[in-house]
Short mmCIF file of C-alpha atoms in Angstrom, two decimals:
data_model
loop_
_atom_site.label_atom_id
_atom_site.label_comp_id
_atom_site.label_asym_id
_atom_site.label_seq_id
_atom_site.Cartn_x
_atom_site.Cartn_y
_atom_site.Cartn_z
CA MET A 1484 3.34 -22.86 5.19
CA PHE A 1485 2.03 -20.38 2.37
CA GLU A 1486 1.43 -18.12 4.76
CA LYS A 1487 3.93 -17.78 6.55
CA THR A 1488 6.35 -17.69 3.04
CA GLY A 1489 5.34 -15.91 0.89
CA ILE A 1490 6.44 -19.46 -1.87
CA PRO A 1491 2.48 -21.15 -2.83
CA SER A 1492 2.52 -25.00 -2.82
CA GLU A 1493 1.84 -27.01 -6.31
CA GLU A 1494 -1.05 -28.17 -5.58
CA MET A 1495 -2.08 -24.18 -5.29
CA ILE A 1496 0.08 -22.91 -8.97
CA MET A 1497 -1.79 -25.96 -11.02
CA GLY A 1498 -4.36 -25.07 -9.33
CA LYS A 1499 -3.66 -21.33 -10.95
CA PHE A 1500 -2.76 -22.17 -14.38
CA PRO A 1501 -5.38 -23.27 -17.15
CA SER A 1502 -5.24 -26.43 -19.45
CA ILE A 1503 -1.86 -27.74 -21.32
CA GLU A 1504 -4.87 -27.70 -24.46
CA ARG A 1505 -5.93 -24.38 -23.73
CA ILE A 1506 -1.95 -23.15 -23.04
CA ASN A 1507 -1.11 -24.78 -26.70
CA LYS A 1508 -3.84 -23.29 -28.32
CA GLY A 1509 -2.17 -19.61 -27.68
CA ALA A 1510 -2.09 -17.45 -25.01
CA VAL A 1511 -4.05 -17.51 -22.12
CA ALA A 1512 -3.83 -15.63 -18.52
CA VAL A 1513 -2.75 -16.90 -15.04
CA VAL A 1514 -3.36 -15.31 -12.48
CA GLU A 1515 -1.53 -16.09 -9.22
CA CYS A 1516 -4.29 -13.91 -6.58
CA TYR A 1517 -4.51 -16.89 -3.66
CA LYS A 1518 -6.09 -15.16 -0.87
CA GLU A 1519 -8.71 -12.57 -0.94
CA ILE A 1520 -8.34 -8.88 -0.86
CA PRO A 1521 -10.39 -5.69 -1.61
CA CYS A 1522 -8.66 -5.02 -5.16
CA ASN A 1523 -9.95 -5.20 -8.86
CA PRO A 1524 -8.24 -3.27 -10.93
CA CYS A 1525 -7.99 -6.70 -13.50
CA GLN A 1526 -11.45 -7.79 -13.43
CA THR A 1527 -11.71 -3.53 -15.14
CA ALA A 1528 -8.75 -4.10 -17.38
CA CYS A 1529 -10.55 -7.52 -18.81
CA LYS A 1530 -12.18 -5.82 -22.54
CA PHE A 1531 -13.38 -9.94 -22.84
CA GLY A 1532 -15.19 -11.20 -19.43
CA ALA A 1533 -12.11 -13.01 -19.04
CA ILE A 1534 -11.71 -12.32 -15.74
CA ILE A 1535 -14.25 -11.82 -13.28
CA ILE A 1536 -14.66 -10.50 -9.41
CA GLY A 1537 -18.08 -10.27 -8.36
CA GLU A 1538 -20.11 -7.54 -6.67
CA ASP A 1539 -17.87 -8.45 -3.46
CA ILE A 1540 -14.27 -6.88 -4.56
CA ASN A 1541 -12.59 -9.52 -1.74
CA ASN A 1542 -13.41 -11.92 -4.69
CA ILE A 1543 -10.68 -13.98 -6.04
CA PRO A 1544 -10.23 -13.27 -9.86
CA LYS A 1545 -12.21 -16.44 -11.17
CA LEU A 1546 -9.94 -16.45 -15.32
CA TYR A 1547 -11.84 -18.38 -17.70
CA ALA A 1548 -9.86 -18.99 -20.07
CA ASP A 1549 -11.73 -19.96 -23.25
CA LYS A 1550 -12.54 -15.95 -23.96
CA CYS A 1551 -8.75 -14.35 -22.53
CA THR A 1552 -7.15 -13.19 -26.09
CA GLY A 1553 -3.57 -14.10 -23.07
CA CYS A 1554 -3.56 -9.96 -24.84
CA ALA A 1555 -2.06 -9.36 -20.97
CA VAL A 1556 -3.31 -5.82 -20.62
CA CYS A 1557 -3.80 -6.59 -16.98
CA LEU A 1558 -0.39 -7.42 -16.43
CA SER A 1559 0.46 -4.51 -15.79
CA LYS A 1560 -2.83 -3.78 -13.50
CA CYS A 1561 -2.58 -5.72 -11.25
CA PRO A 1562 -1.46 -4.04 -8.43
CA GLY A 1563 0.43 -7.62 -6.80
CA LEU A 1564 1.49 -8.93 -9.91
CA SER A 1565 0.49 -11.66 -10.09
CA ILE A 1566 -0.54 -12.12 -13.66
CA MET A 1567 1.41 -13.39 -16.38
CA VAL A 1568 1.05 -14.92 -19.26
CA VAL A 1569 1.92 -18.60 -20.50
CA ASP A 1570 1.64 -19.59 -24.61
CA GLY A 1571 2.33 -22.96 -25.54
CA SER A 1572 1.21 -22.48 -29.09
CA LYS A 1573 4.14 -21.57 -30.26
CA LEU A 1574 6.91 -24.12 -30.72
CA GLU A 1575 7.17 -28.31 -29.63
CA GLU A 1576 10.30 -27.93 -27.29
CA THR A 1577 9.40 -24.71 -25.42
CA VAL A 1578 6.85 -21.93 -23.74
CA GLU A 1579 6.44 -18.65 -23.85
CA ILE A 1580 5.63 -16.79 -21.21
CA LYS A 1581 4.95 -13.48 -20.86
CA LEU A 1582 6.31 -11.19 -16.99
CA PRO A 1583 5.94 -7.98 -15.80
CA TYR A 1584 9.82 -6.69 -14.26
CA GLU A 1585 10.01 -3.83 -12.52
CA PHE A 1586 13.81 -3.29 -12.21
CA VAL A 1587 16.24 -1.12 -13.77
CA PRO A 1588 18.00 -2.68 -16.57
CA LEU A 1589 15.03 -4.45 -18.46
CA PRO A 1590 17.25 -6.73 -20.99
CA LYS A 1591 17.49 -7.06 -24.24
CA GLU A 1592 15.88 -8.74 -26.69
CA GLY A 1593 17.67 -11.42 -27.90
CA GLN A 1594 19.73 -11.63 -24.91
CA ILE A 1595 20.02 -14.85 -22.18
CA ILE A 1596 19.45 -13.93 -19.02
CA LYS A 1597 18.72 -16.60 -15.68
CA GLY A 1598 15.31 -17.43 -15.02
CA LEU A 1599 13.86 -18.00 -12.27
CA ASN A 1600 11.13 -19.99 -9.73
CA ARG A 1601 8.44 -18.47 -6.93
CA GLU A 1602 11.70 -18.63 -4.56
CA GLY A 1603 13.48 -16.60 -6.28
CA GLU A 1604 15.97 -20.12 -6.98
CA TYR A 1605 17.92 -19.81 -10.45
CA ILE A 1606 16.19 -22.84 -12.26
CA THR A 1607 17.23 -22.01 -16.21
CA ASP A 1608 18.41 -19.79 -18.75
CA VAL A 1609 15.55 -17.71 -20.63
CA LYS A 1610 15.92 -16.48 -23.88
CA VAL A 1611 14.29 -12.23 -24.24
CA LEU A 1612 12.26 -12.30 -27.36
CA LYS A 1613 10.49 -8.87 -26.86
CA VAL A 1614 10.42 -6.19 -23.87
CA LEU A 1615 7.15 -3.65 -23.86
CA ASN A 1616 7.20 -0.90 -22.20
CA PRO A 1617 4.41 1.71 -23.48
CA LYS A 1618 3.04 4.95 -21.48
CA SER A 1619 0.08 3.19 -21.77
CA PHE A 1620 1.58 -0.60 -18.97
CA ASP A 1621 2.18 2.74 -15.89
CA ARG A 1622 5.77 1.91 -15.37
CA THR A 1623 5.58 -2.05 -15.54
CA PRO A 1624 7.36 -2.79 -18.68
CA LEU A 1625 6.61 -6.48 -20.15
CA VAL A 1626 9.22 -8.70 -20.88
CA THR A 1627 8.26 -11.96 -23.14
CA ILE A 1628 10.57 -15.46 -22.92
CA GLU A 1629 11.21 -18.20 -24.47
CA VAL A 1630 11.51 -20.99 -21.48
CA ASP A 1631 11.91 -24.99 -21.87
CA ARG A 1632 8.64 -26.36 -22.41
CA LYS A 1633 9.75 -28.08 -18.40
CA TYR A 1634 9.68 -25.38 -16.86
CA LEU A 1635 6.20 -24.17 -18.08
CA TYR A 1636 4.74 -24.19 -13.80
CA GLU A 1637 8.53 -23.09 -12.25
CA ILE A 1638 8.86 -20.06 -13.85
CA ARG A 1639 7.88 -16.81 -12.15
CA ASN A 1640 10.49 -14.31 -12.34
CA ILE A 1641 14.10 -13.18 -14.33
CA GLN A 1642 17.45 -11.92 -13.19
CA VAL A 1643 19.50 -9.49 -15.73
CA GLU A 1644 22.48 -9.76 -14.53
CA VAL A 1645 23.76 -6.46 -14.01
CA MET B 1414 -8.31 36.39 14.11
CA LYS B 1415 -8.86 34.46 10.51
CA GLN B 1416 -11.85 33.64 10.73
CA ALA B 1417 -13.13 30.16 8.33
CA GLU B 1418 -15.41 27.59 7.42
CA LEU B 1419 -14.24 24.39 7.58
CA VAL B 1420 -10.90 24.14 8.31
CA ILE B 1421 -8.00 20.59 7.34
CA ILE B 1422 -5.62 19.70 9.75
CA GLY B 1423 -3.53 17.15 7.25
CA GLY B 1424 -3.53 17.75 3.47
CA GLY B 1425 -1.80 14.05 2.79
CA PRO B 1426 -4.56 11.67 1.19
CA ALA B 1427 -7.62 11.59 3.81
CA GLY B 1428 -6.74 15.75 3.86
CA LEU B 1429 -7.57 16.22 -0.10
CA CYS B 1430 -10.19 13.54 -0.72
CA ALA B 1431 -12.00 15.61 2.13
CA ALA B 1432 -11.67 18.77 0.50
CA VAL B 1433 -12.48 17.97 -2.88
CA SER B 1434 -15.81 16.59 -1.05
CA ALA B 1435 -17.06 19.70 0.83
CA ALA B 1436 -15.03 22.07 -2.03
CA ARG B 1437 -17.62 20.51 -3.84
CA SER B 1438 -20.54 20.79 -1.98
CA GLY B 1439 -19.68 25.13 -2.11
CA ALA B 1440 -18.08 24.64 1.58
CA LYS B 1441 -14.58 27.29 1.52
CA VAL B 1442 -12.39 25.01 3.01
CA LEU B 1443 -8.94 25.73 4.01
CA ILE B 1444 -6.26 22.92 3.82
CA ILE B 1445 -3.58 23.20 6.78
CA GLU B 1446 -0.39 21.01 5.96
CA ARG B 1447 2.60 20.69 7.75
CA ASN B 1448 4.78 20.12 4.84
CA LYS B 1449 6.36 21.62 2.14
CA ASP B 1450 3.91 19.45 -0.86
CA LEU B 1451 0.45 18.28 -0.01
CA GLY B 1452 -0.06 14.65 -0.90
CA GLY B 1453 1.35 13.03 2.55
CA GLN B 1454 2.89 9.19 1.94
CA LEU B 1455 1.11 10.06 -1.62
CA LEU B 1456 4.36 11.33 -2.29
CA LYS B 1457 6.54 7.63 -0.89
CA GLN B 1458 4.80 5.41 -2.53
CA THR B 1459 5.90 4.15 -5.80
CA HIS B 1460 4.03 1.26 -5.90
CA MET B 1461 0.45 1.01 -8.06
CA PHE B 1462 -2.58 0.88 -5.05
CA PHE B 1463 -5.54 -1.93 -4.71
CA GLY B 1464 -9.74 -1.40 -3.29
CA SER B 1465 -10.99 -0.94 -7.38
CA GLU B 1466 -11.32 2.02 -9.36
CA LYS B 1467 -13.15 4.78 -7.43
CA GLN B 1468 -9.72 4.09 -5.32
CA TYR B 1469 -7.69 4.84 -8.15
CA ALA B 1470 -7.20 0.95 -7.61
CA SER B 1471 -3.67 0.34 -10.37
CA LEU B 1472 -2.15 3.49 -10.02
CA ARG B 1473 1.08 4.17 -8.58
CA GLY B 1474 0.16 6.69 -4.85
CA ILE B 1475 3.02 9.19 -6.21
CA ASP B 1476 -0.30 10.27 -9.16
CA ILE B 1477 -2.81 10.39 -7.10
CA PRO B 1478 -1.96 13.82 -5.97
CA ALA B 1479 -2.09 15.59 -8.52
CA ILE B 1480 -5.01 14.24 -9.67
CA LEU B 1481 -6.81 15.23 -6.39
CA ILE B 1482 -5.20 18.91 -6.46
CA SER B 1483 -6.19 19.50 -10.43
CA GLU B 1484 -9.80 18.62 -9.06
CA LEU B 1485 -10.00 20.64 -5.92
CA GLU B 1486 -8.34 23.56 -8.92
CA LYS B 1487 -12.14 23.20 -9.97
CA TYR B 1488 -12.71 24.90 -7.18
CA LYS B 1489 -9.65 27.30 -6.72
CA GLU B 1490 -12.73 30.39 -5.50
CA ARG B 1491 -13.45 28.61 -1.75
CA VAL B 1492 -10.13 27.03 -1.31
CA GLU B 1493 -6.88 28.03 0.54
CA ILE B 1494 -4.46 26.55 0.99
CA ILE B 1495 -1.61 26.77 3.89
CA LYS B 1496 2.06 25.15 4.06
CA GLU B 1497 4.55 23.99 6.16
CA ALA B 1498 1.79 24.66 8.77
CA THR B 1499 1.29 23.21 11.89
CA VAL B 1500 -1.51 23.53 14.38
CA VAL B 1501 -0.91 23.15 17.62
CA GLY B 1502 -3.76 23.15 19.41
CA VAL B 1503 -7.62 23.32 19.55
CA PHE B 1504 -8.94 24.11 22.49
CA GLU B 1505 -12.72 24.65 23.49
CA ASP B 1506 -14.31 27.85 21.98
CA GLY B 1507 -13.90 25.69 18.68
CA VAL B 1508 -10.47 28.26 18.25
CA ILE B 1509 -7.36 26.69 16.34
CA THR B 1510 -3.87 28.41 17.13
CA VAL B 1511 -1.56 27.46 13.80
CA LEU B 1512 2.78 27.99 13.89
CA GLU B 1513 3.06 28.31 9.92
CA LYS B 1514 6.95 27.64 8.57
CA GLU B 1515 8.40 27.76 12.68
CA GLU B 1516 7.58 32.28 12.48
CA ASN B 1517 3.93 33.50 11.79
CA TYR B 1518 1.54 32.46 14.65
CA PHE B 1519 -1.77 33.10 14.53
CA LYS B 1520 -5.11 31.30 15.47
CA ILE B 1521 -8.42 30.41 13.63
CA ALA B 1522 -11.78 30.60 14.75
CA PRO B 1523 -13.35 27.82 11.73
CA LYS B 1524 -17.25 27.16 11.98
CA ALA B 1525 -16.25 23.16 11.12
CA LEU B 1526 -13.30 21.40 11.49
CA VAL B 1527 -12.13 17.75 9.37
CA LEU B 1528 -8.77 16.04 10.80
CA ALA B 1529 -6.50 14.29 8.66
CA THR B 1530 -3.92 14.23 10.29
CA GLY B 1531 -2.75 10.56 9.79
CA ALA B 1532 -0.38 8.59 11.89
CA TYR B 1533 3.14 7.70 13.35
CA GLU B 1534 5.43 5.04 13.26
CA LYS B 1535 5.46 2.24 16.10
CA TYR B 1536 8.99 1.75 17.18
CA LEU B 1537 10.65 -1.15 17.96
CA SER B 1538 13.03 -2.12 21.60
CA PHE B 1539 16.11 -3.93 21.93
CA PRO B 1540 19.97 -3.42 22.42
CA ASN B 1541 21.43 -0.87 20.48
CA ASN B 1542 18.83 0.03 18.24
CA ASP B 1543 19.43 3.84 18.43
CA LEU B 1544 22.17 3.06 15.68
CA PRO B 1545 23.44 5.25 12.47
CA GLY B 1546 21.54 3.11 9.95
CA ILE B 1547 18.44 1.44 11.85
CA TYR B 1548 15.15 4.35 10.11
CA GLY B 1549 12.13 3.77 10.74
CA ALA B 1550 10.71 2.59 7.52
CA GLY B 1551 8.87 5.72 6.13
CA ALA B 1552 12.06 7.45 6.28
CA VAL B 1553 13.50 4.03 3.84
CA GLN B 1554 11.16 5.69 2.12
CA THR B 1555 11.57 9.66 2.05
CA LEU B 1556 14.84 8.62 1.67
CA MET B 1557 14.82 7.13 -1.91
CA ASN B 1558 11.06 7.54 -3.62
CA VAL B 1559 11.15 11.41 -2.57
CA HIS B 1560 14.84 12.17 -1.95
CA GLY B 1561 16.30 9.75 -4.33
CA VAL B 1562 19.10 9.05 -2.46
CA LYS B 1563 20.28 4.99 -1.22
CA PRO B 1564 20.13 4.71 2.99
CA GLY B 1565 22.38 1.80 1.99
CA ASN B 1566 22.94 -0.98 0.76
CA LYS B 1567 22.02 -4.82 2.99
CA VAL B 1568 18.74 -4.05 4.52
CA LEU B 1569 17.09 -5.64 7.30
CA MET B 1570 13.19 -5.33 7.02
CA VAL B 1571 11.25 -5.77 10.22
CA GLY B 1572 7.54 -6.13 9.56
CA ALA B 1573 6.65 -7.89 7.85
CA GLY B 1574 3.09 -6.27 6.67
CA ASN B 1575 2.12 -4.44 3.51
CA ILE B 1576 4.90 -1.75 4.41
CA GLY B 1577 7.17 -3.96 5.65
CA LEU B 1578 7.05 -6.23 2.03
CA ILE B 1579 6.12 -2.81 -0.26
CA VAL B 1580 9.70 -1.00 1.39
CA SER B 1581 11.43 -4.69 0.80
CA TYR B 1582 10.64 -4.39 -2.89
CA GLN B 1583 11.74 -0.48 -3.78
CA LEU B 1584 14.65 -1.15 -1.91
CA MET B 1585 15.37 -4.16 -4.52
CA GLN B 1586 13.98 -1.90 -7.49
CA ALA B 1587 16.46 0.90 -5.84
CA GLY B 1588 19.50 -1.92 -6.36
CA VAL B 1589 19.69 -2.71 -2.53
CA LYS B 1590 20.02 -6.13 -1.25
CA VAL B 1591 17.67 -7.14 0.47
CA GLU B 1592 18.86 -10.13 3.03
CA ALA B 1593 15.17 -10.88 5.41
CA ILE B 1594 11.54 -9.62 6.30
CA LEU B 1595 11.31 -10.70 9.57
CA ASP B 1596 7.78 -10.80 11.64
CA ALA B 1597 7.16 -11.87 14.71
CA ALA B 1598 3.60 -12.83 14.19
CA PRO B 1599 4.17 -16.50 13.22
CA LYS B 1600 2.25 -15.66 9.63
CA ILE B 1601 2.91 -13.16 6.74
CA GLY B 1602 0.77 -9.57 7.94
CA GLY B 1603 0.35 -7.89 4.52
CA TYR B 1604 -0.70 -8.95 1.14
CA LEU B 1605 -0.15 -12.47 -0.10
CA VAL B 1606 0.54 -11.16 -3.82
CA HIS B 1607 2.94 -8.64 -2.31
CA ALA B 1608 4.77 -11.44 -0.02
CA SER B 1609 5.29 -13.49 -3.05
CA LYS B 1610 6.53 -11.01 -5.06
CA VAL B 1611 9.34 -10.04 -2.86
CA ARG B 1612 9.64 -13.06 -2.81
CA ARG B 1613 10.37 -14.22 -5.92
CA MET B 1614 13.94 -11.36 -6.01
CA GLY B 1615 14.98 -14.49 -3.17
CA VAL B 1616 14.32 -12.52 -0.30
CA PRO B 1617 14.11 -15.36 2.55
CA ILE B 1618 10.21 -14.41 5.36
CA LEU B 1619 11.37 -15.48 8.18
CA THR B 1620 7.50 -15.53 10.48
CA SER B 1621 7.55 -16.17 13.93
CA HIS B 1622 11.86 -13.83 14.48
CA THR B 1623 12.30 -11.50 15.88
CA VAL B 1624 15.51 -8.89 16.59
CA LYS B 1625 18.07 -9.80 20.12
CA GLU B 1626 20.15 -6.63 18.67
CA ALA B 1627 22.28 -4.24 16.80
CA ILE B 1628 26.00 -4.55 16.49
CA GLY B 1629 28.34 -1.82 15.55
CA LYS B 1630 30.59 1.39 16.55
CA GLU B 1631 30.07 4.27 15.06
CA GLU B 1632 26.93 3.09 12.84
CA LEU B 1633 24.77 -0.59 11.84
CA GLU B 1634 27.20 -2.99 11.34
CA LYS B 1635 25.11 -6.18 12.32
CA ALA B 1636 22.48 -7.69 12.91
CA VAL B 1637 21.28 -10.60 15.35
CA ILE B 1638 17.85 -12.54 14.74
CA SER B 1639 15.92 -15.21 16.79
CA GLN B 1640 12.71 -17.60 15.97
CA VAL B 1641 11.01 -16.85 18.32
CA ASP B 1642 8.22 -19.30 20.31
CA GLU B 1643 4.30 -19.20 20.10
CA LYS B 1644 4.95 -16.69 23.10
CA PHE B 1645 6.63 -14.45 21.75
CA SER B 1646 10.19 -15.39 23.41
CA PRO B 1647 12.80 -15.80 22.14
CA ILE B 1648 14.40 -19.19 21.42
CA GLU B 1649 17.22 -19.90 23.19
CA GLY B 1650 20.27 -21.56 20.49
CA SER B 1651 18.45 -20.01 17.55
CA GLU B 1652 20.22 -16.28 17.16
CA LYS B 1653 21.72 -15.50 13.33
CA THR B 1654 23.80 -12.89 12.94
CA LEU B 1655 23.12 -11.10 9.66
CA ASP B 1656 25.99 -8.25 8.50
CA VAL B 1657 23.52 -5.43 7.59
CA ASP B 1658 24.04 -1.54 7.30
CA VAL B 1659 20.83 -1.11 7.23
CA MET B 1660 17.91 -1.65 9.32
CA CYS B 1661 14.61 -0.43 8.85
CA ILE B 1662 11.61 -1.00 11.26
CA SER B 1663 8.20 -0.88 9.69
CA VAL B 1664 6.38 -2.97 13.48
CA GLY B 1665 3.27 -1.03 12.51
CA LEU B 1666 1.48 2.71 13.30
CA THR B 1667 -0.81 4.59 15.64
CA PRO B 1668 -3.63 7.15 15.56
CA LEU B 1669 -1.81 10.73 15.84
CA ASN B 1670 -4.40 12.16 17.11
CA GLU B 1671 -3.50 14.23 20.39
CA LEU B 1672 -5.66 17.60 18.65
CA LEU B 1673 -9.27 15.49 19.80
CA ALA B 1674 -7.80 14.38 22.88
CA MET B 1675 -7.04 17.83 24.05
CA ARG B 1676 -10.37 19.88 22.41
CA GLY B 1677 -12.01 16.42 25.08
CA CYS B 1678 -13.64 13.90 22.45
CA LYS B 1679 -14.10 11.17 24.34
CA MET B 1680 -11.09 8.30 22.76
CA LYS B 1681 -10.65 4.76 23.10
CA TYR B 1682 -8.34 2.06 22.81
CA ILE B 1683 -8.35 0.05 20.32
CA PRO B 1684 -5.43 -2.39 18.87
CA GLN B 1685 -6.90 -3.26 15.52
CA LEU B 1686 -7.37 0.58 14.94
CA GLY B 1687 -3.69 0.80 16.71
CA GLY B 1688 -3.78 3.21 19.79
CA LEU B 1689 -6.38 5.65 20.72
CA VAL B 1690 -9.14 6.96 18.25
CA PRO B 1691 -11.78 8.70 18.40
CA LEU B 1692 -15.13 7.68 18.94
CA ARG B 1693 -17.47 8.72 15.76
CA ASN B 1694 -20.63 8.56 14.64
CA GLU B 1695 -21.35 7.28 10.83
CA ASN B 1696 -20.67 10.79 9.23
CA TYR B 1697 -16.97 10.94 10.85
CA GLU B 1698 -17.66 13.34 13.14
CA THR B 1699 -17.02 12.53 16.64
CA SER B 1700 -18.22 13.29 20.01
CA VAL B 1701 -17.34 16.78 19.53
CA GLU B 1702 -20.27 19.19 17.75
CA ASN B 1703 -18.62 19.76 14.01
CA LEU B 1704 -15.27 18.13 14.27
CA PHE B 1705 -14.91 15.47 12.12
CA VAL B 1706 -11.95 12.97 11.90
CA ALA B 1707 -10.63 10.25 8.28
CA GLY B 1708 -7.74 8.09 7.44
CA ASP B 1709 -5.51 6.85 9.88
CA ALA B 1710 -6.15 9.01 12.19
CA THR B 1711 -9.29 7.47 13.13
CA GLY B 1712 -7.56 4.38 12.66
CA VAL B 1713 -5.08 2.83 11.10
CA GLU B 1714 -5.77 1.32 7.02
CA GLU B 1715 -5.43 1.48 3.74
CA ALA B 1716 -4.96 4.43 1.83
CA SER B 1717 -7.29 3.47 -0.04
CA ALA B 1718 -10.04 3.07 3.03
CA ALA B 1719 -8.85 6.88 4.08
CA MET B 1720 -9.19 8.58 0.67
CA VAL B 1721 -12.76 7.42 0.82
CA GLU B 1722 -12.77 8.10 4.75
CA GLY B 1723 -12.00 10.83 3.28
CA PHE B 1724 -14.73 12.09 0.76
CA LEU B 1725 -17.52 11.30 3.27
CA ALA B 1726 -16.01 13.50 6.27
CA GLY B 1727 -15.83 16.25 3.83
CA LEU B 1728 -19.22 15.58 2.06
CA CYS B 1729 -20.88 15.54 5.44
CA ALA B 1730 -18.81 18.37 7.57
CA ALA B 1731 -19.88 20.31 5.16
CA GLU B 1732 -23.81 18.97 5.29
CA LYS B 1733 -22.80 19.79 8.70
CA ILE B 1734 -22.72 24.11 7.99
CA GLY B 1735 -25.06 24.00 5.38
CA TYR B 1736 -23.31 22.94 2.32
CA ARG B 1737 -26.28 20.37 1.24
CA LEU B 1738 -25.27 18.93 -2.44
CA ASP B 1739 -29.73 17.14 -4.30
CA ASN B 1740 -27.68 14.38 -4.30
CA PHE B 1741 -26.10 14.19 -0.30
CA GLU B 1742 -28.26 10.73 0.57
CA GLU B 1743 -26.75 9.02 -2.60
CA MET B 1744 -23.09 10.76 -2.09
CA LYS B 1745 -23.14 9.49 1.14
CA ASN B 1746 -24.32 6.17 0.83
CA ASP B 1747 -22.08 5.22 -1.91
CA TYR B 1748 -18.92 6.38 0.04
CA LEU B 1749 -20.36 4.58 2.85
CA LYS B 1750 -21.07 1.25 0.38
CA GLN B 1751 -17.12 1.39 -0.57
CA LEU B 1752 -16.03 1.27 2.87
CA GLU B 1753 -17.72 -1.22 3.48
CA GLU B 1754 -15.83 -3.49 0.60
CA LEU B 1755 -12.81 -2.61 1.51
CA ARG B 1756 -13.75 -3.52 4.38
CA SER B 1757 -15.66 -6.62 3.97
CA GLY B 1758 -13.06 -10.36 2.84
CA PRO B 1759 -10.26 -11.58 5.47
CA ALA B 1760 -8.51 -8.43 5.44
CA GLY B 1761 -11.18 -5.70 6.20
CA LYS B 1762 -12.78 -8.72 9.70
CA HIS B 1763 -10.47 -7.22 11.92
CA ILE B 1764 -10.26 -3.71 11.23
CA LEU B 1765 -14.07 -3.79 11.75
CA SER B 1766 -14.16 -5.54 14.65
CA GLY B 1767 -11.73 -2.90 15.91
CA ILE B 1768 -15.28 0.25 13.93
CA GLU B 1769 -17.59 -0.97 15.81
CA GLN B 1770 -16.11 -0.73 18.99
CA ILE B 1771 -16.15 3.16 18.48
CA VAL B 1772 -19.29 4.62 16.04
CA LEU B 1773 -21.10 6.60 18.35
#
């Protein structure tokens, strides 16, 4: 189905998430790159060797969650915008999710916006914690949102009302 | 008649890289570009490129021409650029004819040529496909990303290849609603990361669908789409009408290389490469001596491959006319290896099955 719709299955998604224990320890990347394409900037961007593609640049990137610091440098380097960072270490009830977001207007810190799933459907309201857009991100800003823990595996996008 | 060492026809990704590579080798280079600016399709590509660092991956296409042009400036004493000029003929004696700014017509006798003319868009037949509001994807990109003009408000994207997916995303960035992306094929043709990116913006991707007709008086008002069966025939009763004022046709590209046929290069029809392409050797030299090709003109691929082909063809064309770098073999092998890498995955298999049929 994925190849017909662009929507990954639950099983595919779960296969990309680090364990909940790891997520609860602190920020970690989720690399949702499911299909071999000739591309390796994520590996080049990661100074910790936490994303490995290897000799053949068509390989699917493999995340080594124990090496990942959650620094999020890879998020704005991935041409497919397929990477996010999740952090379950801050609060009991919520998780923090950092997403690349290349649209205007950018949300403001503290703003309540819509959280969308991988089909673009509204799931729940989320709170914007941080918006980063330095020059080094090359016009791919990162938005950190606070999300009810039960939607950890569902939220993948945001919508900012104009 | 103007004399030249190496003429490069086309200043897009392949042509610019060929120029850099040949000038670096020591050859005098003359680039002939049809438009006002160098860069070709790169000038419209606001998204980040795939590939590896060597092909400028992760940079945005729009930022790559400046890098290549500044590289060319290192050799400016042997680089000449003629813009707004079209090569209209390549003749048996090697002479080419050029029309500059639609008034100045002249001949050039180059020692070698690299043809990097790119590709043109395929179109789709359906009733009323000439209504205003129905564009090729390239035109939509030019309007939006070069001139800052919104093509309309509600778009039906026809074609779920990389261009269709990327242009859909760019339309949404410009604040235009994309109603749907459809494709007659049963599977999405483009990279699935691009597909997921537009899907999570809420845009449905309708595979096994086609356009049945466009409706409108003065301009496009509606599009009728329908499902197709495995033989690509429309399924009766599956029609749906969408209110759209823009239809964007993105159903593939065809190599633009009539000049090669005119010169007598051996050509072959290779569907995997988009149409008629020249036979060529490992150095990208065609069946006509000292006539090289690079980029989409030799088979439609991603811009990353076009750039590497340009570097390789420029290197080899310069070598052919006497400018051989000390590390020629090393450079050549590196470019060949990069091309092999770019084509070695599932996406490249199809391309390789075409290339196998044209290598001399």
